[in-house]
N, C-alpha and C. Protein backbone atom coordinates (compact mmCIF):
# COMPACT_ATOMS: atom_id res chain seq x y z
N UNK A 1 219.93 35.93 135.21
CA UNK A 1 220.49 34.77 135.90
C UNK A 1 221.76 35.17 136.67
N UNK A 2 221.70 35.87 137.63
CA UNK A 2 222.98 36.96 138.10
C UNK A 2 223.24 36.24 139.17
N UNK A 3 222.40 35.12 139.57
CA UNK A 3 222.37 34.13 140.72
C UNK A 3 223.16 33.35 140.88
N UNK A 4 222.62 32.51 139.50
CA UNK A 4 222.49 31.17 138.87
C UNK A 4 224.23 30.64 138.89
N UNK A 5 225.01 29.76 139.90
CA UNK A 5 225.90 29.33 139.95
C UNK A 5 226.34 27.79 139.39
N UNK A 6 224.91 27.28 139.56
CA UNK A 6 225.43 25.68 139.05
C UNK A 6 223.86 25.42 138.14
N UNK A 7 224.31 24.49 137.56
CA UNK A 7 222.86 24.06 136.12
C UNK A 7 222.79 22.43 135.44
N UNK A 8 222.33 21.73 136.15
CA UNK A 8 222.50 20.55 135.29
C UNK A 8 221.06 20.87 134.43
N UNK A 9 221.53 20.16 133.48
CA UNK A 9 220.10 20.43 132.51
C UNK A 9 219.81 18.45 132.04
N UNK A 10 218.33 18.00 132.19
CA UNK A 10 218.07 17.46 132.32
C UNK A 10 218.30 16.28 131.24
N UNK A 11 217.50 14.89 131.01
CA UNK A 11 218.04 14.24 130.06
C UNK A 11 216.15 14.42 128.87
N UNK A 12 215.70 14.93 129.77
CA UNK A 12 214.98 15.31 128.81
C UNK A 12 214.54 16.75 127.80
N UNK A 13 215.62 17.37 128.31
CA UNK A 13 215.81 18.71 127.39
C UNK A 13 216.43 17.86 125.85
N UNK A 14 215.72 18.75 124.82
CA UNK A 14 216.36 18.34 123.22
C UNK A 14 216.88 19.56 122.62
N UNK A 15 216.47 20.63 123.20
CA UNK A 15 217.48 21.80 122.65
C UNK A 15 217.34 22.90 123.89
N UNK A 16 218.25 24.04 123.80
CA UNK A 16 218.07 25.10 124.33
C UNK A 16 218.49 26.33 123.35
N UNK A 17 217.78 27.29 123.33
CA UNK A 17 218.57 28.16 123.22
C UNK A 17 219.61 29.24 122.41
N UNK A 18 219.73 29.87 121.37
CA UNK A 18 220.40 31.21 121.05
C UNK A 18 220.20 31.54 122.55
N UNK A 19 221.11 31.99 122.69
CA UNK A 19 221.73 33.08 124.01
C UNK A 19 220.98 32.73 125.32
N UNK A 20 220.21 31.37 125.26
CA UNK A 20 219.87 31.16 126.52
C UNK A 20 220.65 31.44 127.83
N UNK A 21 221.80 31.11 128.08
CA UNK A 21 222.55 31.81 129.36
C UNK A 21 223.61 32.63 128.96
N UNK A 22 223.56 33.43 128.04
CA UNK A 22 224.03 34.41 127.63
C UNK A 22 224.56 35.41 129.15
N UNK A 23 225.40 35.70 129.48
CA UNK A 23 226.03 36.61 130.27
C UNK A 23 225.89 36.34 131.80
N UNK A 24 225.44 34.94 131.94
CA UNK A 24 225.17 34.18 133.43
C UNK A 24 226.22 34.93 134.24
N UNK A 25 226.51 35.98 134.68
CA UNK A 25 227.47 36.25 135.90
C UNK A 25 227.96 35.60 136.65
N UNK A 26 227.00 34.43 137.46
CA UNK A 26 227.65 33.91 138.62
C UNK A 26 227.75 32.27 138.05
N UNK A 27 227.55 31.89 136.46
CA UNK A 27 227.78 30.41 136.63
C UNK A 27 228.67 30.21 136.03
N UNK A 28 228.98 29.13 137.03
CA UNK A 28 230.38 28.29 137.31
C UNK A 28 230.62 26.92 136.80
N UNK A 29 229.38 26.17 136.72
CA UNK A 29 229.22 25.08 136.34
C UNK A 29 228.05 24.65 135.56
N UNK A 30 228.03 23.76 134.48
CA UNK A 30 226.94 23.49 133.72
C UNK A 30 226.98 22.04 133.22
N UNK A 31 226.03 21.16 133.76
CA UNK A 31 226.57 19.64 133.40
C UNK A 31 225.16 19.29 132.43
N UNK A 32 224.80 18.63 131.26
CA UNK A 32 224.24 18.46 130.38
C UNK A 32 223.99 17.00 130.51
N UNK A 33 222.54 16.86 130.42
CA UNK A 33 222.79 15.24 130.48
C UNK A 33 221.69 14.91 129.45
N UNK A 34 221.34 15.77 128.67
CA UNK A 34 220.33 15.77 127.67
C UNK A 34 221.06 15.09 126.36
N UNK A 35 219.86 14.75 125.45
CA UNK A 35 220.43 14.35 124.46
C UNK A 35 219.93 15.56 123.22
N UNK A 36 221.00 16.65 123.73
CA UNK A 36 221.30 18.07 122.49
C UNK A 36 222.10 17.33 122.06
N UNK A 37 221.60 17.58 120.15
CA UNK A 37 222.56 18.14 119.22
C UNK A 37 223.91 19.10 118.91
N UNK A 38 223.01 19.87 119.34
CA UNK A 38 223.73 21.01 118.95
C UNK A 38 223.96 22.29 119.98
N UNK A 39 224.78 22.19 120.45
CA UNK A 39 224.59 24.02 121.48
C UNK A 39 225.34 24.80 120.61
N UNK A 40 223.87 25.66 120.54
CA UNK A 40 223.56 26.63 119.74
C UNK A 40 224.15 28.10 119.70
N UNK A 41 224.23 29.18 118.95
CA UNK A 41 225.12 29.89 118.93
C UNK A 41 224.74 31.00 120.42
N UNK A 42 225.73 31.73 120.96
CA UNK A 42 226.00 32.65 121.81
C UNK A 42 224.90 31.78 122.89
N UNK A 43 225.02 30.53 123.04
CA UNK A 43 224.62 30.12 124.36
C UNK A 43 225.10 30.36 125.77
N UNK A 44 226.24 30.22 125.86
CA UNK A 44 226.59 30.84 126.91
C UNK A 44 228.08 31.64 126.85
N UNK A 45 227.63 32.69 126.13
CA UNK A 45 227.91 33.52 125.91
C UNK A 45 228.39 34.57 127.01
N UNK A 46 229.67 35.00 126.74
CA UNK A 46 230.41 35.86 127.97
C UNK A 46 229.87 35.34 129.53
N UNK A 47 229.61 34.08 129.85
CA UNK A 47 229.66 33.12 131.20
C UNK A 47 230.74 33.64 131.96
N UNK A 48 231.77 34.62 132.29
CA UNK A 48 233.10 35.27 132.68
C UNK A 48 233.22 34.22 133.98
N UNK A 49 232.81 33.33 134.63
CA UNK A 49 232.76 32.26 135.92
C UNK A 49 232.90 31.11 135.56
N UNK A 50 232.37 30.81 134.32
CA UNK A 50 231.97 29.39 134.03
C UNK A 50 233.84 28.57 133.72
N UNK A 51 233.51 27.77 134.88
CA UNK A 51 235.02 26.86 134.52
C UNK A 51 234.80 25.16 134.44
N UNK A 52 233.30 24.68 134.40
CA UNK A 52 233.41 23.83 133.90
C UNK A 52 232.40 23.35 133.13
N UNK A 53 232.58 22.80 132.34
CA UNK A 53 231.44 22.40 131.13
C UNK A 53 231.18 20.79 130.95
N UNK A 54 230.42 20.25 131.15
CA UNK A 54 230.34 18.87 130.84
C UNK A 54 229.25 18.58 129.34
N UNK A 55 229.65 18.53 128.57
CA UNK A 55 229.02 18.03 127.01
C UNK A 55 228.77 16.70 126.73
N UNK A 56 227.46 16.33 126.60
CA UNK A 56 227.27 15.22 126.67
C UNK A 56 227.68 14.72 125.19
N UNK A 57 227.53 13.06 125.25
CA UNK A 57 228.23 12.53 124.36
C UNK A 57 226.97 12.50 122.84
N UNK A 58 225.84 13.26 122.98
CA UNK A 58 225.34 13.09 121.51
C UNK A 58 225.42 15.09 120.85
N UNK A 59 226.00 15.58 121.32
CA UNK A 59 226.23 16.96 120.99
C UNK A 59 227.16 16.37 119.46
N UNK A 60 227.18 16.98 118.42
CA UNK A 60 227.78 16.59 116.93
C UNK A 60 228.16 18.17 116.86
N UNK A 61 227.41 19.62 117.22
CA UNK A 61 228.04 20.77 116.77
C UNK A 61 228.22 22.10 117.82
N UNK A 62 228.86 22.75 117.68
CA UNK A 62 229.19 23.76 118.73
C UNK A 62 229.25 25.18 117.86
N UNK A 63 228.10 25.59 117.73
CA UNK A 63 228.13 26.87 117.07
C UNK A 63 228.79 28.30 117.21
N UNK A 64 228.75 29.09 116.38
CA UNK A 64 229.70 30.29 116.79
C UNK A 64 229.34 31.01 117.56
N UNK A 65 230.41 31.62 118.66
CA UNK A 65 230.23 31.86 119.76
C UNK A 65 229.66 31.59 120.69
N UNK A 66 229.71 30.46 120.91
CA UNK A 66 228.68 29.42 122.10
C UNK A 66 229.05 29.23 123.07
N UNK A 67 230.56 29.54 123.52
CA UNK A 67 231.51 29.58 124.33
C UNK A 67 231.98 30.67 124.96
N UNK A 68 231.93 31.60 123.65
CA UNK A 68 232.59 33.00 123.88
C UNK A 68 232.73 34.07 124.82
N UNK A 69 233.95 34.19 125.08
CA UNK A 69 234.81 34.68 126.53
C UNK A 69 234.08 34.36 128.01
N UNK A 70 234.27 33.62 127.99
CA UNK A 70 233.91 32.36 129.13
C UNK A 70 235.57 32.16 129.86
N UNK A 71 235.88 33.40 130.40
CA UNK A 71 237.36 33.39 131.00
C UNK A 71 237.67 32.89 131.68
N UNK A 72 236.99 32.13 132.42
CA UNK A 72 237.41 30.79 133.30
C UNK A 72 237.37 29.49 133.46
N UNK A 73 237.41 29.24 131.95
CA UNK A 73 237.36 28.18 131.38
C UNK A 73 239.04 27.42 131.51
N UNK A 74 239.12 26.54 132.25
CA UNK A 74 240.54 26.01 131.84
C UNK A 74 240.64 24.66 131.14
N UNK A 75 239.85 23.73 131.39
CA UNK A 75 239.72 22.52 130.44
C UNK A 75 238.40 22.35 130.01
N UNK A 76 238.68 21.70 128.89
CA UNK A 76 237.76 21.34 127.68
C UNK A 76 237.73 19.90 126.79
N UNK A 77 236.98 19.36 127.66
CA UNK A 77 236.75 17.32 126.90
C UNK A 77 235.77 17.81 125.90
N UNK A 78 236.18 18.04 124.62
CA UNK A 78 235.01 17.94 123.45
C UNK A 78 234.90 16.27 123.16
N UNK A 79 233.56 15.96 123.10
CA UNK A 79 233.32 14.42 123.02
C UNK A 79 233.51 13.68 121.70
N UNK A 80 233.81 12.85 121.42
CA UNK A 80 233.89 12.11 119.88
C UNK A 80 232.76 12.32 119.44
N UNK A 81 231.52 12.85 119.40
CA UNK A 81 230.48 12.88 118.98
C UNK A 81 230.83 14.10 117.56
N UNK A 82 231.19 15.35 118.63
CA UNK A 82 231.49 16.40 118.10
C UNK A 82 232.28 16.52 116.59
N UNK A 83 231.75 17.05 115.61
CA UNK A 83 232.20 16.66 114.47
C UNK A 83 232.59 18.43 114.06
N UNK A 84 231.92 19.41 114.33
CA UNK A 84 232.07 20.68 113.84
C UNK A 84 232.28 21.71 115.53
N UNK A 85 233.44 22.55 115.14
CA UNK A 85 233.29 23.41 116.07
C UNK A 85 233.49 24.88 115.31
N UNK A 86 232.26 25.86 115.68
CA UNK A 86 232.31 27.18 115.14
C UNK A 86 232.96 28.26 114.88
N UNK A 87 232.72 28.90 114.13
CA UNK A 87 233.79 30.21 114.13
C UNK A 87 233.49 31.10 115.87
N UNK A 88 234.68 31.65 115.96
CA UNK A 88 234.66 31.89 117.54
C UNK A 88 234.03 31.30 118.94
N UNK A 89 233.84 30.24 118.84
CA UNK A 89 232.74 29.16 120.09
C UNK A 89 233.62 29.29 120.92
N UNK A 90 235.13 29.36 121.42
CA UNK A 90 235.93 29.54 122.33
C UNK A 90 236.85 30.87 122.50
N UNK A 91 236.61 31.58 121.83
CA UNK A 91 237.18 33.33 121.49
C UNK A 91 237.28 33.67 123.19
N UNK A 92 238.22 34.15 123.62
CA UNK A 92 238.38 35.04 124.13
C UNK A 92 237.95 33.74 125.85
N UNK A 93 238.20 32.91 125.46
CA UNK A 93 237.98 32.11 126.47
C UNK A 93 240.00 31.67 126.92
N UNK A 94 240.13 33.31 127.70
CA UNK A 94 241.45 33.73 127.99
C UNK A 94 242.32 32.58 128.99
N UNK A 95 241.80 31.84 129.94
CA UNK A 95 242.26 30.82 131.15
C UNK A 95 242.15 29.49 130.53
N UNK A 96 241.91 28.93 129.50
CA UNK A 96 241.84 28.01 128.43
C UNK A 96 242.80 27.39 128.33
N UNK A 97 243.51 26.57 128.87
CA UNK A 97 245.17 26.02 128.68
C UNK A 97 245.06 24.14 128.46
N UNK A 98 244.11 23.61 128.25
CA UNK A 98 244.48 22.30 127.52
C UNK A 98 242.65 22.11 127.20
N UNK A 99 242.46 21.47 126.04
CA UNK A 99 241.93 20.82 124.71
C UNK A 99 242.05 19.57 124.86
N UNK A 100 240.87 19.09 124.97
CA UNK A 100 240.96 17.53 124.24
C UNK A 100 239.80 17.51 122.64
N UNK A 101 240.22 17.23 121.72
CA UNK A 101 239.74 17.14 120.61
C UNK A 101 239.51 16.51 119.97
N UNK A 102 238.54 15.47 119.43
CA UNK A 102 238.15 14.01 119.45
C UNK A 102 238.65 13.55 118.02
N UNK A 103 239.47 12.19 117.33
CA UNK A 103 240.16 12.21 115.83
C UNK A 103 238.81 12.37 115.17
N UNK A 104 236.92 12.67 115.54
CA UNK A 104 236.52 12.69 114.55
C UNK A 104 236.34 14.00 113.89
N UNK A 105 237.04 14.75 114.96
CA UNK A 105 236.12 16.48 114.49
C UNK A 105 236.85 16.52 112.65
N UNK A 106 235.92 17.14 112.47
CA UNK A 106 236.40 17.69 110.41
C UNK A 106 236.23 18.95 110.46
N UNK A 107 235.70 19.73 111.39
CA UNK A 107 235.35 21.23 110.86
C UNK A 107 235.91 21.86 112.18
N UNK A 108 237.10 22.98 112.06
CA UNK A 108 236.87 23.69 113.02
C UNK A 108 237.16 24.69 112.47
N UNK A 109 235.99 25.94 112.48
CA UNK A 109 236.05 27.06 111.87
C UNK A 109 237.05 28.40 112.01
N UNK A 110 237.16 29.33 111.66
CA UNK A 110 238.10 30.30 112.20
C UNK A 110 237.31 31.06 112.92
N UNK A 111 238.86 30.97 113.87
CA UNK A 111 239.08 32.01 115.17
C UNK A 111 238.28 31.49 116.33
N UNK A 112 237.83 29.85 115.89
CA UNK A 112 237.40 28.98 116.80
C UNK A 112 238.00 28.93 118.15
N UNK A 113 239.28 29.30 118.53
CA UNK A 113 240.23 29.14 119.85
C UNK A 113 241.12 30.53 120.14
N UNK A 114 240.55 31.74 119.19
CA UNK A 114 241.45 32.89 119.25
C UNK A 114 241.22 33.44 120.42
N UNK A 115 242.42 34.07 120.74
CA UNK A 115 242.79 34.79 122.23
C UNK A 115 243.00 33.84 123.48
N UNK A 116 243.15 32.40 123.03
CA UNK A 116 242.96 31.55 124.09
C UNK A 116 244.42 31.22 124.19
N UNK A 117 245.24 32.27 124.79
CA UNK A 117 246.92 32.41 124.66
C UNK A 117 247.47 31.21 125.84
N UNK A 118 246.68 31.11 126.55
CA UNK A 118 247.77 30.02 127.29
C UNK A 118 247.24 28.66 126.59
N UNK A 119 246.74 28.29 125.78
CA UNK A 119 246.33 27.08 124.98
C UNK A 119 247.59 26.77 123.77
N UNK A 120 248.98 25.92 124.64
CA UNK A 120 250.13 25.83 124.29
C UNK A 120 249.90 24.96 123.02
N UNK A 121 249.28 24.21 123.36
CA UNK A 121 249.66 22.83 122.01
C UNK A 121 247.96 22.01 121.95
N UNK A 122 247.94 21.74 120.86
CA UNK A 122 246.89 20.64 120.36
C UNK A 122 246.78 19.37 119.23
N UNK A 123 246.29 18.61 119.74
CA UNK A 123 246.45 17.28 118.78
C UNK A 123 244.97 17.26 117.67
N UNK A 124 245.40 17.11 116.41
CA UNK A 124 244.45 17.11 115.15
C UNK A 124 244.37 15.93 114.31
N UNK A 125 243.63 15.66 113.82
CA UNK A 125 243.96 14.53 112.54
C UNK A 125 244.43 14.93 111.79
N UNK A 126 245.37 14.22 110.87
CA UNK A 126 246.05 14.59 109.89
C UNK A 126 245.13 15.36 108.77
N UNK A 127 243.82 14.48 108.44
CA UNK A 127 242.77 15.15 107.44
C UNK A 127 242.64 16.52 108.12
N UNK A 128 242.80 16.97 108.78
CA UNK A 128 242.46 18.69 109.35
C UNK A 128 243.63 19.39 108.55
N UNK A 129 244.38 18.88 108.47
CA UNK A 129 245.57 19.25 107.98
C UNK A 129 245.65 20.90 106.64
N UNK A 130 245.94 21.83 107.19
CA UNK A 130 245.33 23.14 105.59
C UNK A 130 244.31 23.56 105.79
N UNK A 131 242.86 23.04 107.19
CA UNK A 131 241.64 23.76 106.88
C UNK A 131 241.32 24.06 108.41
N UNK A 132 242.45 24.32 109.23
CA UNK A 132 242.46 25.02 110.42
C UNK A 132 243.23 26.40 110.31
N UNK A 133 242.78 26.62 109.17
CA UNK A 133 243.62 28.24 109.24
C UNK A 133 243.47 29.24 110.15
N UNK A 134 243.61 30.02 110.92
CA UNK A 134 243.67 30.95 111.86
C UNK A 134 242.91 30.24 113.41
N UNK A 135 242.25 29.25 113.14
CA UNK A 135 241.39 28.76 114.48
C UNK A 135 242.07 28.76 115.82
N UNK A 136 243.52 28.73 115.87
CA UNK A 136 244.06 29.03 117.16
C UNK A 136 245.26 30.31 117.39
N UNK A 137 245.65 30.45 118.49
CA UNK A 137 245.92 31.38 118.43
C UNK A 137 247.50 31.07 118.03
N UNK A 138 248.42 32.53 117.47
CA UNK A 138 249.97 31.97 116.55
C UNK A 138 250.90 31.17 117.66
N UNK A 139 250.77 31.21 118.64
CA UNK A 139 251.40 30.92 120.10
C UNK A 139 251.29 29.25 120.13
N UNK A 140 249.89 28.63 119.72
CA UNK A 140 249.53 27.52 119.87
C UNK A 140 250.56 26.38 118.61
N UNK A 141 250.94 25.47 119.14
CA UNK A 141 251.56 24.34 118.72
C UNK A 141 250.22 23.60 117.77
N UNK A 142 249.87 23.32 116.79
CA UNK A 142 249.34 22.53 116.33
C UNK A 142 250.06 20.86 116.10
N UNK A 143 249.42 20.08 116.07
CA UNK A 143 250.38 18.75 116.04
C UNK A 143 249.02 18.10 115.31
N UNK A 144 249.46 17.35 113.91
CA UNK A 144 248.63 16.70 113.51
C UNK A 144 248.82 14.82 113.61
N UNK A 145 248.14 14.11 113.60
CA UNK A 145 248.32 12.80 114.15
C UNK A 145 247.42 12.22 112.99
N UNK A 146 247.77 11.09 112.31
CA UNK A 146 247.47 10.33 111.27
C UNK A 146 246.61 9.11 112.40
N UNK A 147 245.52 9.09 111.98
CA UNK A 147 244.34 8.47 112.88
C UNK A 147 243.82 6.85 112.02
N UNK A 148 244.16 5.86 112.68
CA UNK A 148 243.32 4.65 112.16
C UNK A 148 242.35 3.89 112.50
N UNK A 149 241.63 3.76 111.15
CA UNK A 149 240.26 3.39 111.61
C UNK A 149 239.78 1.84 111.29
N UNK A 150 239.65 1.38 111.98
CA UNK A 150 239.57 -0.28 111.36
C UNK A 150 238.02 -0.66 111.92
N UNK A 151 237.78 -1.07 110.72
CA UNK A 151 236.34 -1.44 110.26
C UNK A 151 236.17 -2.92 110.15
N UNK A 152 235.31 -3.34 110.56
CA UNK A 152 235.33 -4.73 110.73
C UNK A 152 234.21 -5.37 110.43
């Protein structure tokens, strides 16, 4: 896929993929309008172009290395859907400088955001609080935020 610059993927795709665009050279953009679960591990994997990602809102997990060194990545809307993000899914995803992170995520694994040095600061739920050990890099500001939920 040494071509392949832009990719919407349809609303009738339900999965793609281990390493389906694994090392895409020339893509830049990837908009999802399917209803995936899960993007799966080393999906797009070393993408070194890819700077924008659109995740649709029924994605719940982001496996390890699914992201990984995707260096032209600069923003990232993970959707409230998203509940788990993997060990290394954003590694080395070096141009990475703001996170949005939804109050429901509970899992984000280690070394989930390592090497992602200009990624200054991020907002967490307080419950994350002790089980984000190493997931960002020492540079990064963690900030945890006490989240309310009213049920009705």
């Amino acid at each position: 896929c040494s071509s392949l610059a832009e990719m919407t993927i349809s609303s009738s795709v339900e999965s793609i993929g281990c390493f389906a665009f694994n090392s895409c050279s020339s893509l830049m953009k990837i908009e999802i309008l399917s209803s995936l679960k899960i993007i799966e591990e080393r999906t797009f994997n070393s993408c070194s172009l890819l700077k924008e990602i659109i995740i649709p809102p029924s994605v719940a997990s982001i496996e390890p290395y699914a992201f990984y060194g995707c260096s032209s990545l600069v923003d990232l809307d993970i959707p409230s859907s998203v509940v788990k993000i993997g060990h290394c899914a954003f590694k080395n995803c070096s141009s990475l400088a703001n996170v949005n992170l939804p109050p429901s995520i509970k899992v984000i694994e280690k070394s989930a955001f390592k090497r992602c040095l200009l990624l200054k600061e991020v907002k967490l739920p307080l419950l994350l609080k002790g089980s984000v050990d190493r997931a960002f890099p020492p540079n990064t500001k963690v900030i945890f935020e006490l989240i309310y939920i009213i049920i009705y």
